[in-house]
Amino acid sequence: MTSEKHGKITATIASYGKGLLGFIRKRVRNDADAEDILQDVWYRLSAVINSHPVEQVGGWLYRVATNRIIDKQRKKTESSWERTTSDQPESAELESLSATADSNPETQYQERMVWERLYRALDELPAAQRDVFVWHELESIPFAEIAAFTGEPVGKLVSRKRYAVLHLRKRLKIFYDELIEK
């Protein structure tokens, strides 16, 4: 890394560090998680600056932080589902995550099965298609930002996502039909 790029990173950390940490702390449960997320944001910044310049550094930093917060919440969601399936009491987090107002055991089971089938179908995809789908649909990262950090053209990313969607539709249609027949 050149001294110029190192200086830019240091200046960015000095400018945005406290504000970004405060932003993250308001959205996570503890300081350790906030510091882990902030560290990940700085790591991603150093990786991106080495490959190409970032025009709206502040907006980019907050967007990456938001995505990392969402990732952390998803991981906790998955682990709470695993605890529920291992005969431990349901957590309040799981109930708040339910997409439906009806939170009976059958609905929760069906919701869990949908996610499990989705993850299985995602695992069947080539890594490039799976990554684009997850980034764009589940993490809400715009194609332009994905293109910026992967170095791939937006058109190629859109095409990969399209193939992923077609595969997922086909795989999940079978499961959908099974649910309707019940």
Coordinates of N, CA, C and O in Angstrom, one line a residue:
M1 N 0.9 -1.2 0.0 CA 0.0 0.0 0.0 C 0.9 1.2 0.0 O 1.8 1.3 0.8
T2 N 0.6 2.2 -0.9 CA 1.4 3.4 -0.9 C 1.1 4.3 0.3 O 0.1 4.2 0.9
S3 N 2.1 5.2 0.5 CA 1.9 6.1 1.7 C 0.7 7.0 1.4 O 0.0 7.4 2.4
E4 N 0.4 7.3 0.2 CA -0.7 8.2 -0.1 C -2.1 7.5 0.3 O -2.9 8.1 0.9
K5 N -2.2 6.2 -0.1 CA -3.4 5.5 0.2 C -3.5 5.3 1.7 O -4.6 5.4 2.3
H6 N -2.4 5.0 2.3 CA -2.4 4.8 3.8 C -2.8 6.1 4.5 O -3.6 6.1 5.4
G7 N -2.4 7.2 4.0 CA -2.8 8.5 4.5 C -4.3 8.8 4.3 O -4.9 9.3 5.2
K8 N -4.8 8.4 3.2 CA -6.3 8.6 2.9 C -7.1 7.7 3.9 O -8.1 8.2 4.5
I9 N -6.6 6.5 4.1 CA -7.3 5.6 5.1 C -7.3 6.2 6.5 O -8.3 6.3 7.2
T10 N -6.1 6.7 6.9 CA -5.9 7.2 8.2 C -6.8 8.5 8.4 O -7.5 8.7 9.4
A11 N -6.9 9.3 7.4 CA -7.7 10.5 7.4 C -9.2 10.2 7.5 O -10.0 10.8 8.2
T12 N -9.6 9.2 6.8 CA -11.0 8.7 6.8 C -11.4 8.2 8.1 O -12.4 8.5 8.7
I13 N -10.5 7.4 8.7 CA -10.8 6.9 10.1 C -10.9 8.0 11.1 O -11.8 8.0 11.9
A14 N -10.0 9.0 11.0 CA -10.0 10.1 11.9 C -11.3 10.9 11.7 O -11.9 11.4 12.7
S15 N -11.8 11.1 10.5 CA -13.0 11.9 10.2 C -14.3 11.2 10.6 O -15.2 11.8 11.1
Y16 N -14.4 9.9 10.2 CA -15.6 9.2 10.4 C -15.7 8.2 11.6 O -16.8 7.7 11.9
G17 N -14.6 8.0 12.2 CA -14.5 6.9 13.2 C -15.5 7.0 14.3 O -16.3 6.1 14.6
K18 N -15.6 8.1 15.0 CA -16.5 8.3 16.2 C -17.9 8.2 15.8 O -18.8 7.6 16.4
G19 N -18.2 9.0 14.7 CA -19.6 9.0 14.2 C -20.1 7.7 13.8 O -21.3 7.3 14.0
L20 N -19.3 6.9 13.0 CA -19.7 5.6 12.5 C -19.8 4.6 13.7 O -20.8 3.8 13.7
L21 N -18.9 4.7 14.7 CA -19.1 3.8 15.8 C -20.4 4.1 16.6 O -21.1 3.2 17.0
G22 N -20.7 5.4 16.7 CA -22.0 5.7 17.4 C -23.2 5.2 16.6 O -24.1 4.7 17.2
F23 N -23.1 5.3 15.3 CA -24.2 4.8 14.4 C -24.4 3.4 14.6 O -25.5 2.8 14.7
I24 N -23.3 2.6 14.6 CA -23.3 1.2 14.8 C -23.8 0.8 16.2 O -24.7 -0.1 16.3
R25 N -23.3 1.4 17.2 CA -23.7 1.1 18.6 C -25.2 1.2 18.8 O -25.8 0.5 19.6
K26 N -25.9 2.2 18.1 CA -27.3 2.3 18.3 C -28.1 1.2 17.7 O -29.2 1.0 18.0
R27 N -27.4 0.4 16.8 CA -28.2 -0.6 16.1 C -27.8 -2.1 16.5 O -28.3 -3.0 15.9
V28 N -26.8 -2.2 17.4 CA -26.4 -3.6 17.8 C -26.6 -3.6 19.4 O -26.7 -2.6 20.0
R29 N -26.5 -4.9 19.9 CA -26.8 -5.1 21.3 C -25.6 -4.7 22.2 O -25.8 -4.4 23.4
N30 N -24.4 -4.9 21.8 CA -23.3 -4.6 22.7 C -22.1 -4.0 22.0 O -22.0 -4.0 20.8
D31 N -21.2 -3.4 22.8 CA -20.0 -2.7 22.2 C -19.1 -3.6 21.5 O -18.5 -3.2 20.5
A32 N -19.0 -4.9 21.9 CA -18.1 -5.8 21.2 C -18.5 -6.0 19.8 O -17.7 -6.0 18.8
D33 N -19.8 -6.2 19.6 CA -20.4 -6.4 18.2 C -20.1 -5.1 17.4 O -19.8 -5.2 16.2
A34 N -20.3 -4.0 18.0 CA -20.2 -2.7 17.3 C -18.7 -2.5 16.9 O -18.4 -2.1 15.7
E35 N -17.8 -2.9 17.7 CA -16.4 -2.7 17.4 C -16.0 -3.7 16.3 O -15.2 -3.4 15.4
D36 N -16.5 -5.0 16.4 CA -16.2 -5.9 15.3 C -16.7 -5.5 14.0 O -16.0 -5.6 12.9
I37 N -17.9 -4.9 13.9 CA -18.5 -4.4 12.7 C -17.7 -3.2 12.2 O -17.3 -3.2 11.0
L38 N -17.3 -2.3 13.0 CA -16.5 -1.2 12.6 C -15.1 -1.7 12.1 O -14.7 -1.1 11.0
Q39 N -14.5 -2.6 12.7 CA -13.3 -3.2 12.2 C -13.4 -3.8 10.8 O -12.6 -3.6 9.9
D40 N -14.5 -4.4 10.6 CA -14.8 -5.0 9.3 C -15.0 -3.9 8.2 O -14.6 -4.0 7.1
V41 N -15.7 -2.8 8.6 CA -15.8 -1.7 7.7 C -14.5 -1.1 7.3 O -14.2 -0.9 6.1
W42 N -13.6 -0.9 8.3 CA -12.3 -0.4 7.9 C -11.5 -1.4 7.0 O -10.8 -0.9 6.1
Y43 N -11.6 -2.6 7.3 CA -10.9 -3.6 6.5 C -11.4 -3.5 5.0 O -10.7 -3.5 4.1
R44 N -12.8 -3.5 4.9 CA -13.3 -3.4 3.5 C -12.9 -2.1 2.8 O -12.7 -2.1 1.6
L45 N -12.8 -1.0 3.6 CA -12.4 0.3 3.0 C -10.9 0.1 2.5 O -10.7 0.6 1.4
S46 N -10.1 -0.5 3.2 CA -8.7 -0.7 2.8 C -8.6 -1.5 1.5 O -7.8 -1.3 0.6
A47 N -9.5 -2.5 1.5 CA -9.5 -3.4 0.3 C -10.0 -2.7 -0.9 O -9.5 -2.8 -2.0
V48 N -11.0 -1.8 -0.8 CA -11.6 -1.1 -1.9 C -10.7 0.0 -2.4 O -10.5 0.2 -3.6
I49 N -10.1 0.7 -1.5 CA -9.2 1.8 -1.8 C -8.0 1.3 -2.6 O -7.5 2.0 -3.5
N50 N -7.5 0.1 -2.3 CA -6.4 -0.5 -3.1 C -6.8 -0.8 -4.5 O -6.0 -0.9 -5.4
S51 N -8.1 -1.1 -4.7 CA -8.5 -1.5 -6.1 C -9.0 -0.3 -6.9 O -8.8 -0.3 -8.1
H52 N -9.7 0.6 -6.3 CA -10.2 1.8 -7.0 C -10.7 2.8 -6.0 O -11.0 2.5 -4.9
P53 N -10.8 4.1 -6.5 CA -11.2 5.2 -5.6 C -12.7 5.1 -5.3 O -13.5 4.6 -6.1
V54 N -13.1 5.6 -4.1 CA -14.5 5.6 -3.7 C -14.8 7.1 -3.6 O -14.2 7.9 -3.0
E55 N -15.9 7.5 -4.4 CA -16.2 8.9 -4.5 C -16.9 9.4 -3.2 O -16.5 10.4 -2.7
Q56 N -18.0 8.8 -2.8 CA -18.8 9.2 -1.6 C -18.4 8.3 -0.5 O -19.1 7.4 -0.1
V57 N -17.2 8.6 0.1 CA -16.7 7.8 1.2 C -17.7 7.7 2.4 O -17.9 6.6 2.9
G58 N -18.2 8.8 2.8 CA -19.1 8.7 4.0 C -20.3 7.9 3.7 O -20.7 7.0 4.5
G59 N -21.0 8.0 2.6 CA -22.1 7.2 2.3 C -21.8 5.8 2.1 O -22.5 4.9 2.6
W60 N -20.6 5.5 1.5 CA -20.2 4.2 1.3 C -19.9 3.5 2.7 O -20.3 2.3 2.9
L61 N -19.3 4.2 3.6 CA -19.0 3.7 4.9 C -20.2 3.3 5.7 O -20.3 2.2 6.3
Y62 N -21.2 4.2 5.7 CA -22.5 3.9 6.4 C -23.2 2.8 5.7 O -23.9 2.0 6.4
R63 N -23.2 2.7 4.4 CA -23.8 1.6 3.7 C -23.2 0.2 4.1 O -23.9 -0.7 4.3
V64 N -21.9 0.2 4.1 CA -21.2 -1.0 4.4 C -21.5 -1.4 5.9 O -21.8 -2.6 6.2
A65 N -21.5 -0.4 6.8 CA -21.8 -0.6 8.2 C -23.2 -1.2 8.3 O -23.5 -2.2 9.1
T66 N -24.2 -0.6 7.6 CA -25.6 -1.1 7.7 C -25.7 -2.5 7.2 O -26.3 -3.4 7.8
N67 N -25.0 -2.9 6.1 CA -25.0 -4.2 5.6 C -24.4 -5.2 6.6 O -24.9 -6.3 6.8
R68 N -23.3 -4.8 7.3 CA -22.7 -5.7 8.3 C -23.6 -5.9 9.5 O -23.6 -6.9 10.1
I69 N -24.3 -4.8 9.9 CA -25.3 -4.9 11.0 C -26.4 -5.9 10.6 O -26.7 -6.8 11.4
I70 N -26.9 -5.9 9.4 CA -27.9 -6.8 8.9 C -27.3 -8.2 8.9 O -28.0 -9.1 9.3
D71 N -26.1 -8.4 8.4 CA -25.5 -9.7 8.4 C -25.4 -10.3 9.8 O -25.7 -11.4 10.1
K72 N -25.0 -9.5 10.8 CA -24.9 -9.9 12.2 C -26.3 -10.3 12.7 O -26.4 -11.3 13.4
Q73 N -27.3 -9.6 12.4 CA -28.7 -9.9 12.8 C -29.1 -11.2 12.2 O -29.8 -12.0 12.8
R74 N -28.8 -11.4 10.9 CA -29.2 -12.6 10.3 C -28.5 -13.8 10.9 O -29.1 -14.9 11.1
K75 N -27.3 -13.7 11.2 CA -26.6 -14.8 11.9 C -27.2 -15.2 13.2 O -27.3 -16.3 13.6
K76 N -27.6 -14.2 14.0 CA -28.3 -14.4 15.2 C -29.6 -15.1 15.0 O -30.1 -15.9 15.8
T77 N -30.3 -14.7 13.9 CA -31.6 -15.3 13.6 C -31.4 -16.8 13.3 O -32.2 -17.6 13.8
E78 N -30.4 -17.1 12.5 CA -30.2 -18.5 12.1 C -29.9 -19.3 13.4 O -30.4 -20.4 13.6
S79 N -29.1 -18.7 14.3 CA -28.7 -19.5 15.5 C -29.9 -19.7 16.4 O -30.1 -20.7 17.1
S80 N -30.8 -18.7 16.4 CA -32.0 -18.8 17.3 C -32.9 -19.9 16.7 O -33.6 -20.6 17.4
W81 N -33.0 -20.0 15.4 CA -33.8 -21.1 14.8 C -33.2 -22.4 15.1 O -33.9 -23.4 15.4
E82 N -31.8 -22.5 15.1 CA -31.2 -23.8 15.5 C -31.5 -24.2 16.9 O -31.7 -25.3 17.2
R83 N -31.5 -23.2 17.8 CA -31.9 -23.5 19.2 C -33.3 -24.0 19.3 O -33.6 -24.9 20.1
T84 N -34.2 -23.4 18.6 CA -35.6 -23.8 18.6 C -35.8 -25.2 18.2 O -36.5 -25.9 18.7
T85 N -35.1 -25.6 17.1 CA -35.2 -27.0 16.7 C -34.5 -28.0 17.6 O -34.8 -29.2 17.5
S86 N -33.7 -27.5 18.5 CA -33.1 -28.5 19.4 C -33.8 -28.5 20.8 O -33.2 -28.7 21.8
D87 N -35.1 -28.3 20.8 CA -36.0 -28.4 21.9 C -35.8 -27.5 23.0 O -36.1 -27.7 24.2
Q88 N -35.2 -26.3 22.7 CA -35.0 -25.3 23.7 C -36.2 -24.3 23.6 O -36.8 -24.2 22.5
P89 N -36.5 -23.6 24.6 CA -37.7 -22.6 24.5 C -37.4 -21.6 23.4 O -36.3 -21.2 23.1
E90 N -38.5 -21.2 22.8 CA -38.5 -20.2 21.7 C -38.0 -18.9 22.3 O -38.4 -18.5 23.4
S91 N -37.2 -18.1 21.5 CA -36.8 -16.8 22.0 C -37.7 -15.8 21.5 O -38.4 -16.0 20.5
A92 N -37.7 -14.6 22.1 CA -38.6 -13.5 21.7 C -38.1 -13.0 20.4 O -38.9 -12.5 19.6
E93 N -36.8 -13.1 20.1 CA -36.3 -12.6 18.8 C -37.0 -13.4 17.6 O -37.3 -12.8 16.6
L94 N -37.1 -14.7 17.8 CA -37.7 -15.5 16.7 C -39.1 -15.0 16.4 O -39.5 -14.9 15.3
E95 N -39.9 -14.8 17.5 CA -41.3 -14.3 17.3 C -41.3 -13.0 16.6 O -42.2 -12.7 15.7
S96 N -40.4 -12.1 16.9 CA -40.4 -10.8 16.2 C -40.0 -10.8 14.8 O -40.2 -9.9 14.0
L97 N -39.3 -11.9 14.4 CA -38.8 -12.0 13.0 C -39.8 -12.6 12.1 O -39.7 -12.6 10.9
S98 N -40.9 -13.2 12.6 CA -41.9 -13.9 11.8 C -42.5 -12.9 10.9 O -42.9 -11.8 11.2
A99 N -42.6 -13.2 9.6 CA -43.1 -12.3 8.6 C -44.7 -12.3 8.7 O -45.3 -11.4 8.1
T100 N -45.3 -13.2 9.3 CA -46.7 -13.3 9.4 C -47.2 -12.9 10.8 O -46.5 -13.0 11.8
A101 N -48.4 -12.4 10.9 CA -49.0 -12.0 12.2 C -49.3 -13.3 13.0 O -49.3 -13.3 14.2
D102 N -49.6 -14.4 12.3 CA -50.0 -15.6 12.9 C -48.8 -16.4 13.3 O -48.0 -16.8 12.5
S103 N -48.5 -16.5 14.6 CA -47.3 -17.1 15.1 C -47.6 -18.5 15.8 O -47.1 -18.7 16.9
N104 N -48.3 -19.3 15.1 CA -48.5 -20.6 15.6 C -47.4 -21.6 15.2 O -46.6 -21.3 14.3
P105 N -47.3 -22.7 15.9 CA -46.1 -23.6 15.6 C -46.1 -24.1 14.1 O -45.0 -24.2 13.6
E106 N -47.2 -24.3 13.5 CA -47.2 -24.7 12.1 C -46.7 -23.6 11.2 O -45.8 -23.9 10.3
T107 N -47.1 -22.4 11.4 CA -46.6 -21.3 10.6 C -45.1 -21.1 10.8 O -44.3 -20.9 9.8
Q108 N -44.6 -21.2 12.0 CA -43.2 -21.1 12.3 C -42.4 -22.2 11.6 O -41.3 -22.0 11.1
Y109 N -43.0 -23.4 11.7 CA -42.3 -24.6 11.0 C -42.2 -24.3 9.5 O -41.2 -24.6 8.9
Q110 N -43.3 -23.9 8.9 CA -43.3 -23.6 7.5 C -42.3 -22.6 7.1 O -41.6 -22.7 6.1
E111 N -42.3 -21.5 7.9 CA -41.3 -20.4 7.6 C -39.9 -20.9 7.7 O -39.0 -20.6 6.9
R112 N -39.6 -21.7 8.7 CA -38.3 -22.3 8.9 C -37.9 -23.2 7.7 O -36.8 -23.2 7.2
M113 N -38.9 -24.0 7.2 CA -38.7 -24.9 6.1 C -38.4 -24.1 4.8 O -37.6 -24.5 4.0
V114 N -39.1 -23.0 4.6 CA -38.9 -22.1 3.5 C -37.4 -21.6 3.4 O -36.8 -21.7 2.4
W115 N -37.0 -21.1 4.6 CA -35.6 -20.7 4.7 C -34.6 -21.8 4.4 O -33.6 -21.6 3.7
E116 N -34.9 -23.0 5.0 CA -34.0 -24.1 4.8 C -33.9 -24.5 3.3 O -32.8 -24.7 2.8
R117 N -35.1 -24.5 2.7 CA -35.1 -24.9 1.2 C -34.4 -23.8 0.4 O -33.7 -24.1 -0.6
L118 N -34.6 -22.5 0.8 CA -33.9 -21.5 0.0 C -32.4 -21.6 0.2 O -31.7 -21.6 -0.8
Y119 N -31.9 -21.9 1.4 CA -30.4 -22.0 1.6 C -29.9 -23.3 0.8 O -28.8 -23.2 0.2
R120 N -30.7 -24.4 0.8 CA -30.3 -25.5 0.0 C -30.2 -25.2 -1.4 O -29.2 -25.6 -2.1
A121 N -31.2 -24.5 -2.0 CA -31.2 -24.2 -3.4 C -30.1 -23.2 -3.7 O -29.5 -23.3 -4.8
L122 N -29.8 -22.3 -2.8 CA -28.7 -21.4 -3.0 C -27.3 -22.2 -3.0 O -26.4 -21.8 -3.8
D123 N -27.2 -23.2 -2.2 CA -26.0 -24.0 -2.2 C -25.8 -24.7 -3.5 O -24.6 -25.1 -3.8
E124 N -26.8 -25.0 -4.3 CA -26.7 -25.7 -5.6 C -26.2 -24.8 -6.7 O -25.7 -25.3 -7.7
L125 N -26.2 -23.5 -6.4 CA -25.8 -22.5 -7.5 C -24.3 -22.4 -7.5 O -23.6 -22.6 -6.5
P126 N -23.7 -22.0 -8.7 CA -22.3 -21.7 -8.7 C -22.1 -20.5 -7.8 O -22.9 -19.6 -7.6
A127 N -20.9 -20.4 -7.3 CA -20.6 -19.4 -6.3 C -20.8 -18.0 -6.8 O -21.4 -17.1 -6.0
A128 N -20.5 -17.7 -8.0 CA -20.7 -16.3 -8.5 C -22.2 -15.9 -8.6 O -22.5 -14.8 -8.2
Q129 N -23.0 -16.8 -9.0 CA -24.5 -16.6 -9.0 C -25.0 -16.4 -7.6 O -25.8 -15.5 -7.3
R130 N -24.6 -17.3 -6.7 CA -25.1 -17.3 -5.4 C -24.7 -16.0 -4.7 O -25.5 -15.3 -4.1
D131 N -23.5 -15.6 -4.8 CA -23.0 -14.4 -4.2 C -23.8 -13.1 -4.7 O -24.2 -12.3 -3.9
V132 N -24.0 -13.0 -6.0 CA -24.7 -11.9 -6.5 C -26.1 -11.8 -6.0 O -26.6 -10.8 -5.6
F133 N -26.8 -13.0 -6.0 CA -28.2 -13.1 -5.5 C -28.2 -12.6 -4.0 O -29.0 -11.8 -3.6
V134 N -27.3 -13.2 -3.2 CA -27.3 -12.9 -1.8 C -27.0 -11.4 -1.5 O -27.7 -10.7 -0.8
W135 N -26.0 -10.9 -2.2 CA -25.7 -9.5 -2.0 C -26.8 -8.6 -2.4 O -27.2 -7.6 -1.7
H136 N -27.4 -8.8 -3.6 CA -28.4 -7.9 -4.1 C -29.8 -8.1 -3.4 O -30.4 -7.1 -3.0
E137 N -30.2 -9.3 -3.2 CA -31.6 -9.6 -2.7 C -31.6 -9.6 -1.2 O -32.5 -9.0 -0.6
L138 N -30.7 -10.3 -0.6 CA -30.7 -10.4 0.9 C -30.0 -9.3 1.6 O -30.4 -8.9 2.7
E139 N -28.9 -8.8 1.1 CA -28.2 -7.7 1.7 C -28.5 -6.3 1.2 O -28.0 -5.3 1.7
S140 N -29.3 -6.3 0.1 CA -29.7 -5.0 -0.5 C -28.6 -4.1 -1.0 O -28.6 -2.9 -0.8
I141 N -27.6 -4.7 -1.5 CA -26.4 -4.0 -2.0 C -26.7 -3.7 -3.5 O -27.0 -4.6 -4.3
P142 N -26.7 -2.5 -3.9 CA -26.9 -2.1 -5.3 C -25.9 -2.8 -6.3 O -24.8 -3.0 -5.9
F143 N -26.3 -3.0 -7.5 CA -25.4 -3.6 -8.5 C -24.2 -2.8 -8.7 O -23.1 -3.4 -8.9
A144 N -24.3 -1.5 -8.7 CA -23.1 -0.6 -8.9 C -22.1 -0.9 -7.8 O -20.9 -0.9 -8.1
E145 N -22.5 -1.0 -6.6 CA -21.6 -1.2 -5.5 C -21.0 -2.6 -5.6 O -19.8 -2.8 -5.3
I146 N -21.8 -3.6 -6.0 CA -21.2 -5.0 -6.2 C -20.2 -5.0 -7.3 O -19.1 -5.6 -7.1
A147 N -20.5 -4.3 -8.4 CA -19.6 -4.2 -9.5 C -18.3 -3.5 -9.0 O -17.2 -3.9 -9.4
A148 N -18.4 -2.5 -8.1 CA -17.2 -1.8 -7.7 C -16.3 -2.7 -6.9 O -15.1 -2.6 -7.1
F149 N -16.8 -3.5 -6.0 CA -15.9 -4.3 -5.2 C -15.6 -5.7 -5.8 O -14.6 -6.3 -5.4
T150 N -16.3 -6.1 -6.9 CA -15.9 -7.4 -7.5 C -15.1 -7.1 -8.8 O -14.4 -8.0 -9.2
G151 N -15.3 -5.9 -9.4 CA -14.6 -5.6 -10.6 C -15.3 -6.2 -11.8 O -14.8 -6.1 -13.0
E152 N -16.5 -6.7 -11.7 CA -17.3 -7.3 -12.8 C -18.2 -6.2 -13.3 O -18.7 -5.4 -12.6
P153 N -18.5 -6.3 -14.6 CA -19.5 -5.3 -15.2 C -20.9 -5.6 -14.6 O -21.3 -6.7 -14.3
V154 N -21.7 -4.5 -14.5 CA -23.1 -4.6 -14.0 C -23.9 -5.6 -14.8 O -24.7 -6.4 -14.2
G155 N -23.8 -5.5 -16.1 CA -24.6 -6.4 -17.0 C -24.3 -7.9 -16.7 O -25.2 -8.7 -16.6
K156 N -23.1 -8.2 -16.4 CA -22.7 -9.6 -16.0 C -23.3 -10.0 -14.7 O -23.8 -11.1 -14.5
L157 N -23.3 -9.1 -13.8 CA -23.9 -9.3 -12.4 C -25.4 -9.5 -12.5 O -26.0 -10.4 -11.9
V158 N -26.1 -8.7 -13.4 CA -27.5 -8.8 -13.6 C -27.8 -10.2 -14.2 O -28.8 -10.9 -13.8
S159 N -27.0 -10.6 -15.2 CA -27.2 -11.9 -15.8 C -27.1 -13.0 -14.8 O -27.9 -14.0 -14.8
R160 N -26.0 -13.0 -14.0 CA -25.8 -14.0 -13.0 C -27.0 -14.1 -12.0 O -27.5 -15.2 -11.6
K161 N -27.5 -12.9 -11.6 CA -28.7 -12.9 -10.7 C -29.9 -13.5 -11.4 O -30.6 -14.3 -10.8
R162 N -30.1 -13.2 -12.7 CA -31.2 -13.8 -13.4 C -31.2 -15.3 -13.4 O -32.2 -16.0 -13.2
Y163 N -30.0 -15.9 -13.7 CA -29.9 -17.3 -13.7 C -30.1 -17.9 -12.3 O -30.7 -19.0 -12.1
A164 N -29.7 -17.2 -11.3 CA -29.9 -17.6 -9.9 C -31.4 -17.6 -9.6 O -32.0 -18.6 -9.0
V165 N -32.1 -16.6 -10.0 CA -33.5 -16.5 -9.8 C -34.3 -17.6 -10.5 O -35.2 -18.2 -9.9
L166 N -33.9 -17.8 -11.7 CA -34.6 -18.9 -12.5 C -34.4 -20.3 -11.8 O -35.4 -21.0 -11.6
H167 N -33.2 -20.5 -11.3 CA -33.0 -21.8 -10.6 C -33.8 -21.8 -9.3 O -34.4 -22.9 -9.0
L168 N -33.8 -20.7 -8.5 CA -34.5 -20.7 -7.3 C -36.0 -20.9 -7.5 O -36.7 -21.5 -6.7
R169 N -36.5 -20.2 -8.5 CA -37.9 -20.4 -8.8 C -38.3 -21.8 -9.0 O -39.3 -22.4 -8.6
K170 N -37.5 -22.5 -9.9 CA -37.7 -23.9 -10.2 C -37.6 -24.8 -8.9 O -38.5 -25.6 -8.7
R171 N -36.6 -24.6 -8.1 CA -36.4 -25.4 -6.9 C -37.5 -25.1 -5.9 O -38.0 -26.0 -5.2
L172 N -37.9 -23.9 -5.7 CA -38.8 -23.5 -4.6 C -40.3 -23.8 -5.1 O -41.1 -23.9 -4.2
K173 N -40.5 -23.8 -6.4 CA -41.9 -24.1 -6.9 C -42.3 -25.5 -6.4 O -43.5 -25.7 -6.0
I174 N -41.4 -26.4 -6.4 CA -41.7 -27.8 -5.9 C -42.2 -27.7 -4.5 O -43.2 -28.3 -4.1
F175 N -41.4 -27.0 -3.7 CA -41.8 -26.9 -2.3 C -43.1 -26.1 -2.1 O -44.0 -26.5 -1.3
Y176 N -43.3 -25.1 -2.9 CA -44.6 -24.3 -2.8 C -45.8 -25.2 -3.2 O -46.8 -25.1 -2.5
D177 N -45.6 -26.0 -4.2 CA -46.7 -26.9 -4.6 C -47.0 -27.9 -3.5 O -48.2 -28.2 -3.2
E178 N -46.0 -28.4 -2.8 CA -46.2 -29.3 -1.6 C -47.0 -28.6 -0.5 O -47.9 -29.2 0.1
L179 N -46.7 -27.3 -0.3 CA -47.4 -26.6 0.8 C -48.8 -26.4 0.4 O -49.7 -26.4 1.3
I180 N -49.1 -26.1 -0.8 CA -50.5 -25.8 -1.3 C -51.3 -27.0 -1.2 O -52.5 -27.0 -0.8
E181 N -50.8 -28.2 -1.5 CA -51.5 -29.4 -1.5 C -51.9 -29.9 -0.1 O -52.9 -30.6 0.1
K182 N -51.3 -29.4 1.0 CA -51.6 -29.8 2.3 C -52.9 -29.4 2.8 O -53.6 -28.5 2.5

